[in-house]
């Protein structure tokens, strides 16, 4: 599902570089990415999603070589195939909960919002425990409820790959486990691959595989 080959990335004017000789993640696999701060975990997710592009090497998602697409093509591919769940939620304060969940349909001409999509949003919200919060604003939600909203938004387009960047970083240990359980459960429902960055060792048993990015970089 996700393959990185001879990957080299470097920020302009920065000494940091990320080099990965080979990385393969299978369809529907649930993978945790670990490693110290600054080793490139977020950078890797941004490369896989097409937000960033490598200096050399290839990145493919579901057979599509994302690294060879134009910026516009990468954006369209990302919205249609990849669900993003960021650490800081990135909810829009002026939108209601359900409007935030359906945001991908508002920002992309490649998606057409229909009644089925709205119903799916309501169903997702119900499954994660915010079904009655449709008309609330983000400021009216707890941290956990905001994260559930972000998870629903990441799942709404039934993506093939979900990229979650420390989505539990702002939560207490009990809610961390609950949120990850919810994310993996909903990913199973749509057959999505999950790649999640985390600093929490207690969450690793929930995943099928753990990749230490520092070790992966060292072997390249």
JSON list of C-alpha atoms in Angstrom, two decimals:
[
{"chain": "A", "resi": 1, "resn": "UNK", "atom": "CA", "xyz": [0.00, 0.00, 0.00]},
{"chain": "A", "resi": 2, "resn": "UNK", "atom": "CA", "xyz": [2.77, 2.45, 0.97]},
{"chain": "A", "resi": 3, "resn": "UNK", "atom": "CA", "xyz": [6.29, 2.09, -0.42]},
{"chain": "A", "resi": 4, "resn": "UNK", "atom": "CA", "xyz": [9.34, 4.34, -0.07]},
{"chain": "A", "resi": 5, "resn": "UNK", "atom": "CA", "xyz": [12.41, 3.55, -2.12]},
{"chain": "A", "resi": 6, "resn": "UNK", "atom": "CA", "xyz": [15.83, 5.26, -1.96]},
{"chain": "A", "resi": 7, "resn": "UNK", "atom": "CA", "xyz": [14.15, 8.26, -0.35]},
{"chain": "A", "resi": 8, "resn": "UNK", "atom": "CA", "xyz": [16.19, 11.40, 0.28]},
{"chain": "A", "resi": 9, "resn": "UNK", "atom": "CA", "xyz": [14.69, 14.61, 1.64]},
{"chain": "A", "resi": 10, "resn": "UNK", "atom": "CA", "xyz": [16.29, 17.81, 2.91]},
{"chain": "A", "resi": 11, "resn": "UNK", "atom": "CA", "xyz": [14.81, 21.16, 3.85]},
{"chain": "A", "resi": 12, "resn": "UNK", "atom": "CA", "xyz": [16.41, 24.02, 1.88]},
{"chain": "A", "resi": 13, "resn": "UNK", "atom": "CA", "xyz": [19.21, 25.65, 3.86]},
{"chain": "A", "resi": 14, "resn": "UNK", "atom": "CA", "xyz": [18.86, 23.13, 6.71]},
{"chain": "A", "resi": 15, "resn": "UNK", "atom": "CA", "xyz": [21.32, 20.49, 7.83]},
{"chain": "A", "resi": 16, "resn": "UNK", "atom": "CA", "xyz": [18.50, 18.03, 8.59]},
{"chain": "A", "resi": 17, "resn": "UNK", "atom": "CA", "xyz": [18.06, 15.25, 6.06]},
{"chain": "A", "resi": 18, "resn": "UNK", "atom": "CA", "xyz": [15.92, 12.13, 5.93]},
{"chain": "A", "resi": 19, "resn": "UNK", "atom": "CA", "xyz": [17.20, 9.09, 4.05]},
{"chain": "A", "resi": 20, "resn": "UNK", "atom": "CA", "xyz": [15.26, 5.81, 3.83]},
{"chain": "A", "resi": 21, "resn": "UNK", "atom": "CA", "xyz": [16.46, 3.03, 1.55]},
{"chain": "A", "resi": 22, "resn": "UNK", "atom": "CA", "xyz": [13.32, 0.91, 1.76]},
{"chain": "A", "resi": 23, "resn": "UNK", "atom": "CA", "xyz": [10.01, 1.01, 3.59]},
{"chain": "A", "resi": 24, "resn": "UNK", "atom": "CA", "xyz": [6.93, -1.08, 2.84]},
{"chain": "A", "resi": 25, "resn": "UNK", "atom": "CA", "xyz": [3.61, -0.98, 4.66]},
{"chain": "A", "resi": 26, "resn": "UNK", "atom": "CA", "xyz": [0.91, -3.42, 3.58]},
{"chain": "A", "resi": 27, "resn": "UNK", "atom": "CA", "xyz": [-2.74, -2.78, 2.82]},
{"chain": "A", "resi": 28, "resn": "UNK", "atom": "CA", "xyz": [-4.83, -2.50, 6.01]},
{"chain": "A", "resi": 29, "resn": "UNK", "atom": "CA", "xyz": [-1.72, -2.80, 8.20]},
{"chain": "A", "resi": 30, "resn": "UNK", "atom": "CA", "xyz": [-1.67, -0.80, 11.45]},
{"chain": "A", "resi": 31, "resn": "UNK", "atom": "CA", "xyz": [1.79, 0.67, 12.06]},
{"chain": "A", "resi": 32, "resn": "UNK", "atom": "CA", "xyz": [3.19, 2.87, 14.82]},
{"chain": "A", "resi": 33, "resn": "UNK", "atom": "CA", "xyz": [6.15, 5.15, 14.05]},
{"chain": "A", "resi": 34, "resn": "UNK", "atom": "CA", "xyz": [8.42, 5.96, 17.00]},
{"chain": "A", "resi": 35, "resn": "UNK", "atom": "CA", "xyz": [11.67, 7.84, 17.47]},
{"chain": "A", "resi": 36, "resn": "UNK", "atom": "CA", "xyz": [13.12, 10.86, 19.27]},
{"chain": "A", "resi": 37, "resn": "UNK", "atom": "CA", "xyz": [11.95, 14.39, 18.52]},
{"chain": "A", "resi": 38, "resn": "UNK", "atom": "CA", "xyz": [13.56, 15.80, 15.40]},
{"chain": "A", "resi": 39, "resn": "UNK", "atom": "CA", "xyz": [14.29, 12.46, 13.73]},
{"chain": "A", "resi": 40, "resn": "UNK", "atom": "CA", "xyz": [11.80, 13.08, 10.90]},
{"chain": "A", "resi": 41, "resn": "UNK", "atom": "CA", "xyz": [8.56, 11.35, 11.91]},
{"chain": "A", "resi": 42, "resn": "UNK", "atom": "CA", "xyz": [6.28, 14.22, 10.90]},
{"chain": "A", "resi": 43, "resn": "UNK", "atom": "CA", "xyz": [8.39, 14.81, 7.79]},
{"chain": "A", "resi": 44, "resn": "UNK", "atom": "CA", "xyz": [7.85, 11.19, 6.76]},
{"chain": "A", "resi": 45, "resn": "UNK", "atom": "CA", "xyz": [4.07, 11.51, 7.09]},
{"chain": "A", "resi": 46, "resn": "UNK", "atom": "CA", "xyz": [4.15, 14.72, 5.05]},
{"chain": "A", "resi": 47, "resn": "UNK", "atom": "CA", "xyz": [6.19, 12.98, 2.34]},
{"chain": "A", "resi": 48, "resn": "UNK", "atom": "CA", "xyz": [3.78, 10.04, 2.19]},
{"chain": "A", "resi": 49, "resn": "UNK", "atom": "CA", "xyz": [0.81, 12.43, 1.96]},
{"chain": "A", "resi": 50, "resn": "UNK", "atom": "CA", "xyz": [2.45, 14.51, -0.76]},
{"chain": "A", "resi": 51, "resn": "UNK", "atom": "CA", "xyz": [2.57, 17.69, 1.31]},
{"chain": "A", "resi": 52, "resn": "UNK", "atom": "CA", "xyz": [6.35, 17.50, 0.86]},
{"chain": "A", "resi": 53, "resn": "UNK", "atom": "CA", "xyz": [8.29, 16.00, -2.03]},
{"chain": "A", "resi": 54, "resn": "UNK", "atom": "CA", "xyz": [11.64, 14.19, -1.82]},
{"chain": "A", "resi": 55, "resn": "UNK", "atom": "CA", "xyz": [14.87, 15.40, -3.38]},
{"chain": "A", "resi": 56, "resn": "UNK", "atom": "CA", "xyz": [15.27, 11.92, -4.86]},
{"chain": "A", "resi": 57, "resn": "UNK", "atom": "CA", "xyz": [13.70, 8.49, -4.62]},
{"chain": "A", "resi": 58, "resn": "UNK", "atom": "CA", "xyz": [10.08, 7.40, -4.94]},
{"chain": "A", "resi": 59, "resn": "UNK", "atom": "CA", "xyz": [7.02, 7.26, -2.72]},
{"chain": "A", "resi": 60, "resn": "UNK", "atom": "CA", "xyz": [3.99, 5.29, -3.87]},
{"chain": "A", "resi": 61, "resn": "UNK", "atom": "CA", "xyz": [0.58, 4.95, -2.27]},
{"chain": "A", "resi": 62, "resn": "UNK", "atom": "CA", "xyz": [-1.77, 2.27, -3.60]},
{"chain": "A", "resi": 63, "resn": "UNK", "atom": "CA", "xyz": [0.33, 1.96, -6.73]},
{"chain": "A", "resi": 64, "resn": "UNK", "atom": "CA", "xyz": [0.40, 5.70, -7.46]},
{"chain": "A", "resi": 65, "resn": "UNK", "atom": "CA", "xyz": [3.85, 7.29, -7.42]},
{"chain": "A", "resi": 66, "resn": "UNK", "atom": "CA", "xyz": [2.90, 10.34, -5.38]},
{"chain": "A", "resi": 67, "resn": "UNK", "atom": "CA", "xyz": [6.35, 11.90, -5.61]},
{"chain": "A", "resi": 68, "resn": "UNK", "atom": "CA", "xyz": [5.99, 12.30, -9.39]},
{"chain": "A", "resi": 69, "resn": "UNK", "atom": "CA", "xyz": [2.67, 14.15, -9.29]},
{"chain": "A", "resi": 70, "resn": "UNK", "atom": "CA", "xyz": [2.30, 17.91, -9.62]},
{"chain": "A", "resi": 71, "resn": "UNK", "atom": "CA", "xyz": [1.30, 19.92, -6.55]},
{"chain": "A", "resi": 72, "resn": "UNK", "atom": "CA", "xyz": [-2.32, 20.10, -7.75]},
{"chain": "A", "resi": 73, "resn": "UNK", "atom": "CA", "xyz": [-2.39, 16.38, -8.52]},
{"chain": "A", "resi": 74, "resn": "UNK", "atom": "CA", "xyz": [-0.89, 15.54, -5.12]},
{"chain": "A", "resi": 75, "resn": "UNK", "atom": "CA", "xyz": [-3.53, 17.62, -3.37]},
{"chain": "A", "resi": 76, "resn": "UNK", "atom": "CA", "xyz": [-6.36, 15.90, -5.26]},
{"chain": "A", "resi": 77, "resn": "UNK", "atom": "CA", "xyz": [-4.85, 12.47, -4.60]},
{"chain": "A", "resi": 78, "resn": "UNK", "atom": "CA", "xyz": [-4.40, 13.26, -0.91]},
{"chain": "A", "resi": 79, "resn": "UNK", "atom": "CA", "xyz": [-7.98, 14.43, -0.41]},
{"chain": "A", "resi": 80, "resn": "UNK", "atom": "CA", "xyz": [-9.39, 11.39, -2.18]},
{"chain": "A", "resi": 81, "resn": "UNK", "atom": "CA", "xyz": [-7.13, 8.70, -0.76]},
{"chain": "A", "resi": 82, "resn": "UNK", "atom": "CA", "xyz": [-5.47, 9.86, 2.48]},
{"chain": "A", "resi": 83, "resn": "UNK", "atom": "CA", "xyz": [-7.03, 10.78, 5.79]},
{"chain": "A", "resi": 84, "resn": "UNK", "atom": "CA", "xyz": [-5.00, 13.14, 8.00]},
{"chain": "A", "resi": 85, "resn": "UNK", "atom": "CA", "xyz": [-5.43, 13.26, 11.77]},
{"chain": "A", "resi": 86, "resn": "UNK", "atom": "CA", "xyz": [-3.17, 16.01, 13.18]},
{"chain": "A", "resi": 87, "resn": "UNK", "atom": "CA", "xyz": [-2.08, 16.40, 16.79]},
{"chain": "A", "resi": 88, "resn": "UNK", "atom": "CA", "xyz": [-3.59, 19.87, 17.21]},
{"chain": "A", "resi": 89, "resn": "UNK", "atom": "CA", "xyz": [-6.92, 18.94, 15.61]},
{"chain": "A", "resi": 90, "resn": "UNK", "atom": "CA", "xyz": [-6.88, 21.95, 13.20]},
{"chain": "A", "resi": 91, "resn": "UNK", "atom": "CA", "xyz": [-10.62, 22.50, 13.49]},
{"chain": "A", "resi": 92, "resn": "UNK", "atom": "CA", "xyz": [-12.08, 25.72, 12.10]},
{"chain": "A", "resi": 93, "resn": "UNK", "atom": "CA", "xyz": [-13.72, 27.72, 14.88]},
{"chain": "A", "resi": 94, "resn": "UNK", "atom": "CA", "xyz": [-16.36, 29.28, 12.63]},
{"chain": "A", "resi": 95, "resn": "UNK", "atom": "CA", "xyz": [-17.67, 25.88, 11.49]},
{"chain": "A", "resi": 96, "resn": "UNK", "atom": "CA", "xyz": [-19.88, 23.50, 13.43]},
{"chain": "A", "resi": 97, "resn": "UNK", "atom": "CA", "xyz": [-18.73, 20.00, 14.31]},
{"chain": "A", "resi": 98, "resn": "UNK", "atom": "CA", "xyz": [-20.40, 18.38, 11.32]},
{"chain": "A", "resi": 99, "resn": "UNK", "atom": "CA", "xyz": [-19.13, 21.13, 9.00]},
{"chain": "A", "resi": 100, "resn": "UNK", "atom": "CA", "xyz": [-15.61, 20.45, 10.25]},
{"chain": "A", "resi": 101, "resn": "UNK", "atom": "CA", "xyz": [-16.06, 16.72, 9.62]},
{"chain": "A", "resi": 102, "resn": "UNK", "atom": "CA", "xyz": [-17.23, 17.43, 6.07]},
{"chain": "A", "resi": 103, "resn": "UNK", "atom": "CA", "xyz": [-14.48, 20.00, 5.43]},
{"chain": "A", "resi": 104, "resn": "UNK", "atom": "CA", "xyz": [-12.68, 17.91, 2.75]},
{"chain": "A", "resi": 105, "resn": "UNK", "atom": "CA", "xyz": [-15.77, 18.26, 0.57]},
{"chain": "A", "resi": 106, "resn": "UNK", "atom": "CA", "xyz": [-15.71, 22.04, 0.95]},
{"chain": "A", "resi": 107, "resn": "UNK", "atom": "CA", "xyz": [-12.09, 22.53, -0.08]},
{"chain": "A", "resi": 108, "resn": "UNK", "atom": "CA", "xyz": [-11.79, 20.20, -3.05]},
{"chain": "A", "resi": 109, "resn": "UNK", "atom": "CA", "xyz": [-13.54, 20.24, -6.40]},
{"chain": "A", "resi": 110, "resn": "UNK", "atom": "CA", "xyz": [-12.61, 16.57, -6.80]},
{"chain": "A", "resi": 111, "resn": "UNK", "atom": "CA", "xyz": [-15.19, 15.61, -4.15]},
{"chain": "A", "resi": 112, "resn": "UNK", "atom": "CA", "xyz": [-18.92, 16.10, -4.46]},
{"chain": "A", "resi": 113, "resn": "UNK", "atom": "CA", "xyz": [-20.91, 16.36, -1.26]},
{"chain": "A", "resi": 114, "resn": "UNK", "atom": "CA", "xyz": [-24.08, 14.30, -1.33]},
{"chain": "A", "resi": 115, "resn": "UNK", "atom": "CA", "xyz": [-26.73, 13.13, 1.10]},
{"chain": "A", "resi": 116, "resn": "UNK", "atom": "CA", "xyz": [-24.89, 9.83, 1.61]},
{"chain": "A", "resi": 117, "resn": "UNK", "atom": "CA", "xyz": [-21.77, 11.71, 2.68]},
{"chain": "A", "resi": 118, "resn": "UNK", "atom": "CA", "xyz": [-23.68, 13.77, 5.23]},
{"chain": "A", "resi": 119, "resn": "UNK", "atom": "CA", "xyz": [-25.31, 10.62, 6.56]},
{"chain": "A", "resi": 120, "resn": "UNK", "atom": "CA", "xyz": [-21.90, 8.93, 6.79]},
{"chain": "A", "resi": 121, "resn": "UNK", "atom": "CA", "xyz": [-20.60, 11.91, 8.77]},
{"chain": "A", "resi": 122, "resn": "UNK", "atom": "CA", "xyz": [-23.47, 11.58, 11.23]},
{"chain": "A", "resi": 123, "resn": "UNK", "atom": "CA", "xyz": [-22.88, 7.83, 11.51]},
{"chain": "A", "resi": 124, "resn": "UNK", "atom": "CA", "xyz": [-19.14, 8.31, 12.17]},
{"chain": "A", "resi": 125, "resn": "UNK", "atom": "CA", "xyz": [-19.89, 10.94, 14.80]},
{"chain": "A", "resi": 126, "resn": "UNK", "atom": "CA", "xyz": [-22.35, 8.60, 16.49]},
{"chain": "A", "resi": 127, "resn": "UNK", "atom": "CA", "xyz": [-19.81, 5.74, 16.48]},
{"chain": "A", "resi": 128, "resn": "UNK", "atom": "CA", "xyz": [-17.15, 7.84, 18.23]},
{"chain": "A", "resi": 129, "resn": "UNK", "atom": "CA", "xyz": [-19.54, 9.32, 20.76]},
{"chain": "A", "resi": 130, "resn": "UNK", "atom": "CA", "xyz": [-20.20, 12.84, 19.44]},
{"chain": "A", "resi": 131, "resn": "UNK", "atom": "CA", "xyz": [-23.41, 12.09, 17.56]},
{"chain": "A", "resi": 132, "resn": "UNK", "atom": "CA", "xyz": [-25.41, 14.74, 19.43]},
{"chain": "A", "resi": 133, "resn": "UNK", "atom": "CA", "xyz": [-22.81, 17.49, 18.94]},
{"chain": "A", "resi": 134, "resn": "UNK", "atom": "CA", "xyz": [-23.49, 18.21, 15.29]},
{"chain": "A", "resi": 135, "resn": "UNK", "atom": "CA", "xyz": [-24.31, 21.89, 15.71]},
{"chain": "A", "resi": 136, "resn": "UNK", "atom": "CA", "xyz": [-21.75, 22.71, 18.38]},
{"chain": "A", "resi": 137, "resn": "UNK", "atom": "CA", "xyz": [-18.72, 24.91, 17.76]},
{"chain": "A", "resi": 138, "resn": "UNK", "atom": "CA", "xyz": [-15.21, 23.58, 18.50]},
{"chain": "A", "resi": 139, "resn": "UNK", "atom": "CA", "xyz": [-14.91, 25.92, 21.50]},
{"chain": "A", "resi": 140, "resn": "UNK", "atom": "CA", "xyz": [-17.80, 24.06, 23.12]},
{"chain": "A", "resi": 141, "resn": "UNK", "atom": "CA", "xyz": [-15.97, 20.71, 22.97]},
{"chain": "A", "resi": 142, "resn": "UNK", "atom": "CA", "xyz": [-13.53, 19.03, 25.33]},
{"chain": "A", "resi": 143, "resn": "UNK", "atom": "CA", "xyz": [-10.06, 18.01, 24.12]},
{"chain": "A", "resi": 144, "resn": "UNK", "atom": "CA", "xyz": [-11.24, 14.44, 23.60]},
{"chain": "A", "resi": 145, "resn": "UNK", "atom": "CA", "xyz": [-14.33, 15.57, 21.69]},
{"chain": "A", "resi": 146, "resn": "UNK", "atom": "CA", "xyz": [-12.21, 17.76, 19.43]},
{"chain": "A", "resi": 147, "resn": "UNK", "atom": "CA", "xyz": [-9.95, 14.81, 18.72]},
{"chain": "A", "resi": 148, "resn": "UNK", "atom": "CA", "xyz": [-12.96, 12.63, 17.90]},
{"chain": "A", "resi": 149, "resn": "UNK", "atom": "CA", "xyz": [-14.09, 15.33, 15.46]},
{"chain": "A", "resi": 150, "resn": "UNK", "atom": "CA", "xyz": [-10.65, 15.31, 13.82]},
{"chain": "A", "resi": 151, "resn": "UNK", "atom": "CA", "xyz": [-10.77, 11.52, 13.54]},
{"chain": "A", "resi": 152, "resn": "UNK", "atom": "CA", "xyz": [-14.17, 11.68, 11.85]},
{"chain": "A", "resi": 153, "resn": "UNK", "atom": "CA", "xyz": [-12.83, 14.26, 9.41]},
{"chain": "A", "resi": 154, "resn": "UNK", "atom": "CA", "xyz": [-9.87, 11.99, 8.66]},
{"chain": "A", "resi": 155, "resn": "UNK", "atom": "CA", "xyz": [-12.22, 9.08, 7.96]},
{"chain": "A", "resi": 156, "resn": "UNK", "atom": "CA", "xyz": [-15.07, 10.83, 6.13]},
{"chain": "A", "resi": 157, "resn": "UNK", "atom": "CA", "xyz": [-13.76, 10.25, 2.60]},
{"chain": "A", "resi": 158, "resn": "UNK", "atom": "CA", "xyz": [-13.20, 6.52, 3.39]},
{"chain": "A", "resi": 159, "resn": "UNK", "atom": "CA", "xyz": [-9.46, 6.91, 2.71]},
{"chain": "A", "resi": 160, "resn": "UNK", "atom": "CA", "xyz": [-7.15, 4.06, 1.82]},
{"chain": "A", "resi": 161, "resn": "UNK", "atom": "CA", "xyz": [-4.47, 5.36, 4.18]},
{"chain": "A", "resi": 162, "resn": "UNK", "atom": "CA", "xyz": [-4.82, 7.22, 7.50]},
{"chain": "A", "resi": 163, "resn": "UNK", "atom": "CA", "xyz": [-1.82, 9.26, 8.67]},
{"chain": "A", "resi": 164, "resn": "UNK", "atom": "CA", "xyz": [-2.07, 10.29, 12.32]},
{"chain": "A", "resi": 165, "resn": "UNK", "atom": "CA", "xyz": [0.60, 12.58, 13.78]},
{"chain": "A", "resi": 166, "resn": "UNK", "atom": "CA", "xyz": [0.65, 12.13, 17.57]},
{"chain": "A", "resi": 167, "resn": "UNK", "atom": "CA", "xyz": [-3.15, 12.42, 17.77]},
{"chain": "A", "resi": 168, "resn": "UNK", "atom": "CA", "xyz": [-3.14, 11.66, 21.50]},
{"chain": "A", "resi": 169, "resn": "UNK", "atom": "CA", "xyz": [-0.42, 14.12, 22.52]},
{"chain": "A", "resi": 170, "resn": "UNK", "atom": "CA", "xyz": [-2.85, 16.43, 24.34]},
{"chain": "A", "resi": 171, "resn": "UNK", "atom": "CA", "xyz": [-4.81, 13.73, 26.15]},
{"chain": "A", "resi": 172, "resn": "UNK", "atom": "CA", "xyz": [-4.46, 11.91, 29.46]},
{"chain": "A", "resi": 173, "resn": "UNK", "atom": "CA", "xyz": [-3.38, 8.22, 29.39]},
{"chain": "A", "resi": 174, "resn": "UNK", "atom": "CA", "xyz": [-6.91, 6.81, 29.72]},
{"chain": "A", "resi": 175, "resn": "UNK", "atom": "CA", "xyz": [-8.26, 8.90, 26.85]},
{"chain": "A", "resi": 176, "resn": "UNK", "atom": "CA", "xyz": [-5.14, 8.21, 24.75]},
{"chain": "A", "resi": 177, "resn": "UNK", "atom": "CA", "xyz": [-5.98, 4.51, 24.66]},
{"chain": "A", "resi": 178, "resn": "UNK", "atom": "CA", "xyz": [-9.66, 5.17, 23.99]},
{"chain": "A", "resi": 179, "resn": "UNK", "atom": "CA", "xyz": [-8.90, 7.50, 21.07]},
{"chain": "A", "resi": 180, "resn": "UNK", "atom": "CA", "xyz": [-6.48, 5.06, 19.43]},
{"chain": "A", "resi": 181, "resn": "UNK", "atom": "CA", "xyz": [-8.95, 2.20, 19.89]},
{"chain": "A", "resi": 182, "resn": "UNK", "atom": "CA", "xyz": [-11.60, 4.31, 18.18]},
{"chain": "A", "resi": 183, "resn": "UNK", "atom": "CA", "xyz": [-9.27, 5.24, 15.33]},
{"chain": "A", "resi": 184, "resn": "UNK", "atom": "CA", "xyz": [-8.19, 1.66, 14.67]},
{"chain": "A", "resi": 185, "resn": "UNK", "atom": "CA", "xyz": [-11.75, 0.34, 14.98]},
{"chain": "A", "resi": 186, "resn": "UNK", "atom": "CA", "xyz": [-13.08, 2.84, 12.45]},
{"chain": "A", "resi": 187, "resn": "UNK", "atom": "CA", "xyz": [-10.11, 2.19, 10.14]},
{"chain": "A", "resi": 188, "resn": "UNK", "atom": "CA", "xyz": [-10.94, -1.53, 10.24]},
{"chain": "A", "resi": 189, "resn": "UNK", "atom": "CA", "xyz": [-14.50, -0.72, 9.20]},
{"chain": "A", "resi": 190, "resn": "UNK", "atom": "CA", "xyz": [-13.25, 0.84, 5.93]},
{"chain": "A", "resi": 191, "resn": "UNK", "atom": "CA", "xyz": [-10.19, -1.40, 5.44]},
{"chain": "A", "resi": 192, "resn": "UNK", "atom": "CA", "xyz": [-7.74, 1.50, 5.75]},
{"chain": "A", "resi": 193, "resn": "UNK", "atom": "CA", "xyz": [-4.02, 1.31, 6.42]},
{"chain": "A", "resi": 194, "resn": "UNK", "atom": "CA", "xyz": [-3.01, 3.29, 9.53]},
{"chain": "A", "resi": 195, "resn": "UNK", "atom": "CA", "xyz": [0.38, 4.92, 10.09]},
{"chain": "A", "resi": 196, "resn": "UNK", "atom": "CA", "xyz": [0.54, 6.73, 13.42]},
{"chain": "A", "resi": 197, "resn": "UNK", "atom": "CA", "xyz": [3.37, 8.68, 15.02]},
{"chain": "A", "resi": 198, "resn": "UNK", "atom": "CA", "xyz": [3.46, 8.34, 18.80]},
{"chain": "A", "resi": 199, "resn": "UNK", "atom": "CA", "xyz": [5.72, 8.90, 21.78]},
{"chain": "A", "resi": 200, "resn": "UNK", "atom": "CA", "xyz": [3.56, 6.73, 24.04]},
{"chain": "A", "resi": 201, "resn": "UNK", "atom": "CA", "xyz": [5.00, 3.22, 24.65]},
{"chain": "A", "resi": 202, "resn": "UNK", "atom": "CA", "xyz": [1.72, 2.10, 26.26]},
{"chain": "A", "resi": 203, "resn": "UNK", "atom": "CA", "xyz": [-0.04, 2.43, 22.88]},
{"chain": "A", "resi": 204, "resn": "UNK", "atom": "CA", "xyz": [2.35, 0.24, 20.88]},
{"chain": "A", "resi": 205, "resn": "UNK", "atom": "CA", "xyz": [0.62, -3.11, 21.70]},
{"chain": "A", "resi": 206, "resn": "UNK", "atom": "CA", "xyz": [-2.46, -1.81, 19.87]},
{"chain": "A", "resi": 207, "resn": "UNK", "atom": "CA", "xyz": [-0.55, -1.87, 16.56]},
{"chain": "A", "resi": 208, "resn": "UNK", "atom": "CA", "xyz": [0.53, -4.77, 14.37]},
{"chain": "A", "resi": 209, "resn": "UNK", "atom": "CA", "xyz": [4.02, -3.36, 13.87]},
{"chain": "A", "resi": 210, "resn": "UNK", "atom": "CA", "xyz": [6.25, -0.68, 15.33]},
{"chain": "A", "resi": 211, "resn": "UNK", "atom": "CA", "xyz": [8.90, 1.09, 13.23]},
{"chain": "A", "resi": 212, "resn": "UNK", "atom": "CA", "xyz": [11.72, 2.96, 14.94]},
{"chain": "A", "resi": 213, "resn": "UNK", "atom": "CA", "xyz": [12.47, 5.71, 12.44]},
{"chain": "A", "resi": 214, "resn": "UNK", "atom": "CA", "xyz": [15.92, 6.37, 13.87]},
{"chain": "A", "resi": 215, "resn": "UNK", "atom": "CA", "xyz": [16.88, 2.73, 13.30]},
{"chain": "A", "resi": 216, "resn": "UNK", "atom": "CA", "xyz": [15.33, 2.78, 9.82]},
{"chain": "A", "resi": 217, "resn": "UNK", "atom": "CA", "xyz": [17.35, 5.87, 8.93]},
{"chain": "A", "resi": 218, "resn": "UNK", "atom": "CA", "xyz": [20.53, 4.36, 10.36]},
{"chain": "A", "resi": 219, "resn": "UNK", "atom": "CA", "xyz": [20.19, 1.32, 8.09]},
{"chain": "A", "resi": 220, "resn": "UNK", "atom": "CA", "xyz": [19.84, 3.41, 4.92]}
]
